[in-house]
XYZ file of C-alpha atoms in Angstrom:
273
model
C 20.189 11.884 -10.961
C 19.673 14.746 -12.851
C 15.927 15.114 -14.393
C 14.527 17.531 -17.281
C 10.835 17.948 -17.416
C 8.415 19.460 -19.233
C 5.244 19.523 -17.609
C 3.163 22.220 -19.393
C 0.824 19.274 -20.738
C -0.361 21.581 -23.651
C 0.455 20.853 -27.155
C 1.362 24.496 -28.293
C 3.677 24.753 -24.868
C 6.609 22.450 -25.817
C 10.106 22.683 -24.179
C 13.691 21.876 -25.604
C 17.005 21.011 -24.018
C 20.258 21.058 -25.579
C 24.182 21.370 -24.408
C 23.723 19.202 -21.462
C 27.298 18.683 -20.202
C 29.321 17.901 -17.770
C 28.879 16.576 -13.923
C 28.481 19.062 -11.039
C 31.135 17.931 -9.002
C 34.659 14.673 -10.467
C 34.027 11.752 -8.944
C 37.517 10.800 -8.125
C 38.707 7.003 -6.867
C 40.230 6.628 -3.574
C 42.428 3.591 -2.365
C 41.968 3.089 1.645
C 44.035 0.371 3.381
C 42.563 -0.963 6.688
C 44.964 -3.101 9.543
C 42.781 -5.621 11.090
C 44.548 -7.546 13.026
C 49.019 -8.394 13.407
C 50.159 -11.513 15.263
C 53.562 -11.835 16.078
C 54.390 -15.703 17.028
C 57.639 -16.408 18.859
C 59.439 -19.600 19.298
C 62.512 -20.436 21.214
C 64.505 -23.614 20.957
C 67.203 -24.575 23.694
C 69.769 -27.401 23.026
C 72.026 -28.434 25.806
C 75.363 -30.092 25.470
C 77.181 -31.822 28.316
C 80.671 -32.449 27.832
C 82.697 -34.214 30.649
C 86.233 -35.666 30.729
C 87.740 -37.445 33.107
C 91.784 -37.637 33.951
C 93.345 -40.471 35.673
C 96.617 -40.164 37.104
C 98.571 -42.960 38.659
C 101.639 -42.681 40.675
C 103.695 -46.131 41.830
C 106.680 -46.085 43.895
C 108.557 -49.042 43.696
C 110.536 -48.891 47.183
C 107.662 -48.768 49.327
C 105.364 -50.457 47.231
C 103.065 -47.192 47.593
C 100.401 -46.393 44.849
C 98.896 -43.150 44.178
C 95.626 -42.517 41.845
C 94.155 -40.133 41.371
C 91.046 -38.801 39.014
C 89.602 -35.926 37.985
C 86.255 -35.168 36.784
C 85.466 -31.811 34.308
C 81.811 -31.418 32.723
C 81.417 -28.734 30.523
C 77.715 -27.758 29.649
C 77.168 -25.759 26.249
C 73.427 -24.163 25.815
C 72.419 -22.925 22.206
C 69.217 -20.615 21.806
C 67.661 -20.722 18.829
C 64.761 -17.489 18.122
C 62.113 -17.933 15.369
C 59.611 -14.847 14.931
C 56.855 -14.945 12.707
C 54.745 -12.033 12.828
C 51.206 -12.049 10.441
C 49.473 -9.226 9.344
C 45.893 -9.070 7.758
C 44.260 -6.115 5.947
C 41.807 -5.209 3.971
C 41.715 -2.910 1.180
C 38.614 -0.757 0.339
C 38.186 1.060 -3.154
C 35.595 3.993 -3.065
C 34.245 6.792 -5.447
C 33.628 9.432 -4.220
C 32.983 13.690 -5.360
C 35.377 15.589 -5.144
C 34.579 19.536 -5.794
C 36.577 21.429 -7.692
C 37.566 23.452 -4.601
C 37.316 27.109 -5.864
C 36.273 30.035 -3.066
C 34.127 32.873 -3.850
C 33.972 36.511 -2.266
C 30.709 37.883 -1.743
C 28.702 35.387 -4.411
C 25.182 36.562 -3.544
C 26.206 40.074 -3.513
C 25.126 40.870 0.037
C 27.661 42.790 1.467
C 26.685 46.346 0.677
C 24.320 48.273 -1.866
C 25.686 50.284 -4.827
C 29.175 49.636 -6.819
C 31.656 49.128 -6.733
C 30.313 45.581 -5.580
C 32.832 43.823 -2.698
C 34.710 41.304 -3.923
C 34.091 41.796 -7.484
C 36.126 43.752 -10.429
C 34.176 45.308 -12.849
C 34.850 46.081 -16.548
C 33.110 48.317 -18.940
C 32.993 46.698 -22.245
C 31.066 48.556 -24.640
C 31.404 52.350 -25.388
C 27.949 54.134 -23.884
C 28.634 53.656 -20.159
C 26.283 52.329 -18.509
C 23.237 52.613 -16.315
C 23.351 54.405 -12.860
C 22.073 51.833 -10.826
C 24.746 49.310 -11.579
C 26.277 47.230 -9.087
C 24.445 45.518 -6.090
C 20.849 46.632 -5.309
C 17.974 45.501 -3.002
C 15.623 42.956 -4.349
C 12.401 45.219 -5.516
C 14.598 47.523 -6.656
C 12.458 49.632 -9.701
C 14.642 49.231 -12.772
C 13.256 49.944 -15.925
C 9.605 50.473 -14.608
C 9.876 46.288 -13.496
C 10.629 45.432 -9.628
C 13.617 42.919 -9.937
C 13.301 40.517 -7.057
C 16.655 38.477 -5.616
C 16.963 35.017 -5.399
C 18.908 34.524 -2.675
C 19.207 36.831 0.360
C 18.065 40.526 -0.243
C 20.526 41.754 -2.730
C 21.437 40.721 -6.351
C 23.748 42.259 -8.934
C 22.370 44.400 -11.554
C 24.752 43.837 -14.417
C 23.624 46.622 -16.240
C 23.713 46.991 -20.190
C 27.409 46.023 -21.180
C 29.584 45.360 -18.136
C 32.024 42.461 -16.840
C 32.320 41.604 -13.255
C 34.714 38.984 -12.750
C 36.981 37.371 -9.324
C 39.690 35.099 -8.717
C 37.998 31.866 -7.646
C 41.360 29.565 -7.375
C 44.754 30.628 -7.101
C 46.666 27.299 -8.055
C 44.495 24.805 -9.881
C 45.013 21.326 -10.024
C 45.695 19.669 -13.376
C 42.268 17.539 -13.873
C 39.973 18.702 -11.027
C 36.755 20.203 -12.846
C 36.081 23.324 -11.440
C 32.429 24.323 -12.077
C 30.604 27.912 -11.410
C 26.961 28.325 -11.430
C 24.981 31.554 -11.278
C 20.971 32.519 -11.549
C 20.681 35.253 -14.013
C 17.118 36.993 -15.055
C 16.160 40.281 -17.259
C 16.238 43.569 -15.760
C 14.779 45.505 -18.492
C 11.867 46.110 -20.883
C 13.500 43.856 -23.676
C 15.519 40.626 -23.979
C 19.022 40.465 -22.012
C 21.952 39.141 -22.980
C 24.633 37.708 -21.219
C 27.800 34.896 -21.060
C 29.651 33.296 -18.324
C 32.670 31.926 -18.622
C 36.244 31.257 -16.905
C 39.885 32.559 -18.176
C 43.714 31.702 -17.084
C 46.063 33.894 -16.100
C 44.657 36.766 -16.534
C 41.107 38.607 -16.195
C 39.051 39.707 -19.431
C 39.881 43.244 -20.839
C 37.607 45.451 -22.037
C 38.658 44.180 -25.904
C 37.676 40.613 -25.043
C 40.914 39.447 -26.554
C 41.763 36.904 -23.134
C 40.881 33.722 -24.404
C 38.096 31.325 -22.688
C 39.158 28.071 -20.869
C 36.107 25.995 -21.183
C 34.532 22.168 -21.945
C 32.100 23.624 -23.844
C 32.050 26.235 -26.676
C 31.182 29.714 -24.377
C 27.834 31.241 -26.595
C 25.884 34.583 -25.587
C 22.575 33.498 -23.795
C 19.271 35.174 -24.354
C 17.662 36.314 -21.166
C 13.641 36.896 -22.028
C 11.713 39.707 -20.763
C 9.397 37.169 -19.133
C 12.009 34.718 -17.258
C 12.123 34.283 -13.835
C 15.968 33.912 -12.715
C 17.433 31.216 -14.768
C 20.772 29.048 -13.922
C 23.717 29.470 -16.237
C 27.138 27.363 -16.005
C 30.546 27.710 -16.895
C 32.899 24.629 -16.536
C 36.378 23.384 -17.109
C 38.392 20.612 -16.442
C 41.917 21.810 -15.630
C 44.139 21.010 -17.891
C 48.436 20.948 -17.550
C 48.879 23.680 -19.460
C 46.903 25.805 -16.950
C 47.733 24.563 -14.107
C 49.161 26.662 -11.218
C 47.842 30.224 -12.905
C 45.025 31.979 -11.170
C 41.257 30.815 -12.368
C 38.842 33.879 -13.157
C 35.324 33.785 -13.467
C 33.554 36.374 -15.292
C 29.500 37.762 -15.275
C 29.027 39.532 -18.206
C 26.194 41.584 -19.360
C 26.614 42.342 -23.325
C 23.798 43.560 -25.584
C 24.225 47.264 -25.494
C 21.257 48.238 -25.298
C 19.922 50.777 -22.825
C 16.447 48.813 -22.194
C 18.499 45.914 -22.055
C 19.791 44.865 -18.689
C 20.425 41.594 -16.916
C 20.599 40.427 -13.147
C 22.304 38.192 -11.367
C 22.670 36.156 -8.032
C 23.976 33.410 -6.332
C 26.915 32.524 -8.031
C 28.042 29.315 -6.338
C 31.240 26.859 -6.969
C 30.742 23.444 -6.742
């Protein structure tokens, strides 16, 4: 079940929800045949035929009145076998529902592995024409940025994405035509004004610094506001696999993109599921 609330309970503190799409993992139908039980039966049926013929032979002789007999007895016993098998099987079919994920892998998703950049794991693309700032890339939680301590979320690193930068991975090599492969990530501000970022996959290739590599996406990919204020928000990107995709290399892509140098975003644990 999935639950929104809004539990501020004051009537200038409302909340709104919009976009909610999608399921977290495709529940997919599986046919499972059981054997219970196989009896074989077998029957046999014997008929015997006796045959028997009998020869009598006579012999007179006339001179000494002598007379010969004789007789001869043959039985001949024919035995037919006749094999019936009848062998009955019972089973027993079982239809379940059951998740299925969309089976992507990710390299270093809570950004653990080392401080500093490059970050393991991850490709990184500048996107926008200032550079950007010098403490980019992976960075303790507490880290000062801005004159504000950025905690993690998970584990003692997280990624500072800086002010207009892509970091992006392979997460499937050869997708399946209709699995729905799903990527979540917490993202907060890292700066002294609003952040703002998108997440989103692409097919074939990675995104280039022009942004010209179309999404692949259920839902229409939009720039998110991160506010000063936030704590570390989750952000989703999701797409159901189509044919035409199939087979070529799934990317997912982190990317930080107002420009602005006291605008900055972080992010951690980016999860598939």
């Amino acid at each position: 079940y999935l639950n929104l609330e809004s539990n501020r309970n004051e009537s200038a503190a409302l909340a709104g929800w919009d976009a909610v799409t999608g399921t977290l993992c495709r529940p997919v139908t599986t046919t499972t045949t059981n054997t219970l039980s196989t009896s074989t039966t077998t029957r046999t049926t014997t008929t015997s035929t006796t045959r028997t013929t009998t020869t009598t032979s006579t012999t007179s002789t006339t001179t000494t009145s002598t007379t010969t007999s004789t007789t001869t007895s043959t039985s001949t016993t024919t035995t037919t076998s006749t094999t019936r098998t009848t062998t009955t099987t019972t089973t027993r079919t079982t239809t379940s529902t059951t998740a299925v994920p969309g089976n992507c892998a990710l390299v270093n998703p809570s950004f653990e592995t080392q401080v500093g950049f490059p970050v393991f794991g991850w490709e990184h693309v500048d996107i926008q024409t200032i550079g950007d700032h010098p403490l980019l890339g992976a960075r303790f939680g507490g880290t000062m940025v801005g004159g504000k301590a950025i905690p993690s979320f998970n584990g003692d690193k997280f990624l500072f994405g800086g002010i207009s930068s892509i970091f992006y991975q392979q997460v499937v090599a050869s997708p399946v035509a209709g699995r729905v492969y799903t990527v979540t990530v917490r993202a907060r501000s890292a700066g002294t004004s609003y952040g703002r970022i998108r997440v989103f996959f692409t097919s074939g290739t990675p995104q280039t610094a022009d942004g010209l590599v179309p999404f692949v996406t259920d839902v229409d990919v939009t720039t998110q506001n991160v506010a000063v204020s936030d704590p570390y928000t989750l952000f989703m990107a999701q797409f159901t696999m189509t044919p035409t995709y199939a087979g070529k290399p799934l990317y997912f892509h982190l990317e930080s993109r107002r420009n602005i140098s006291s605008s900055m975003v972080a992010f951690d644990d980016v999860r598939c599921v």
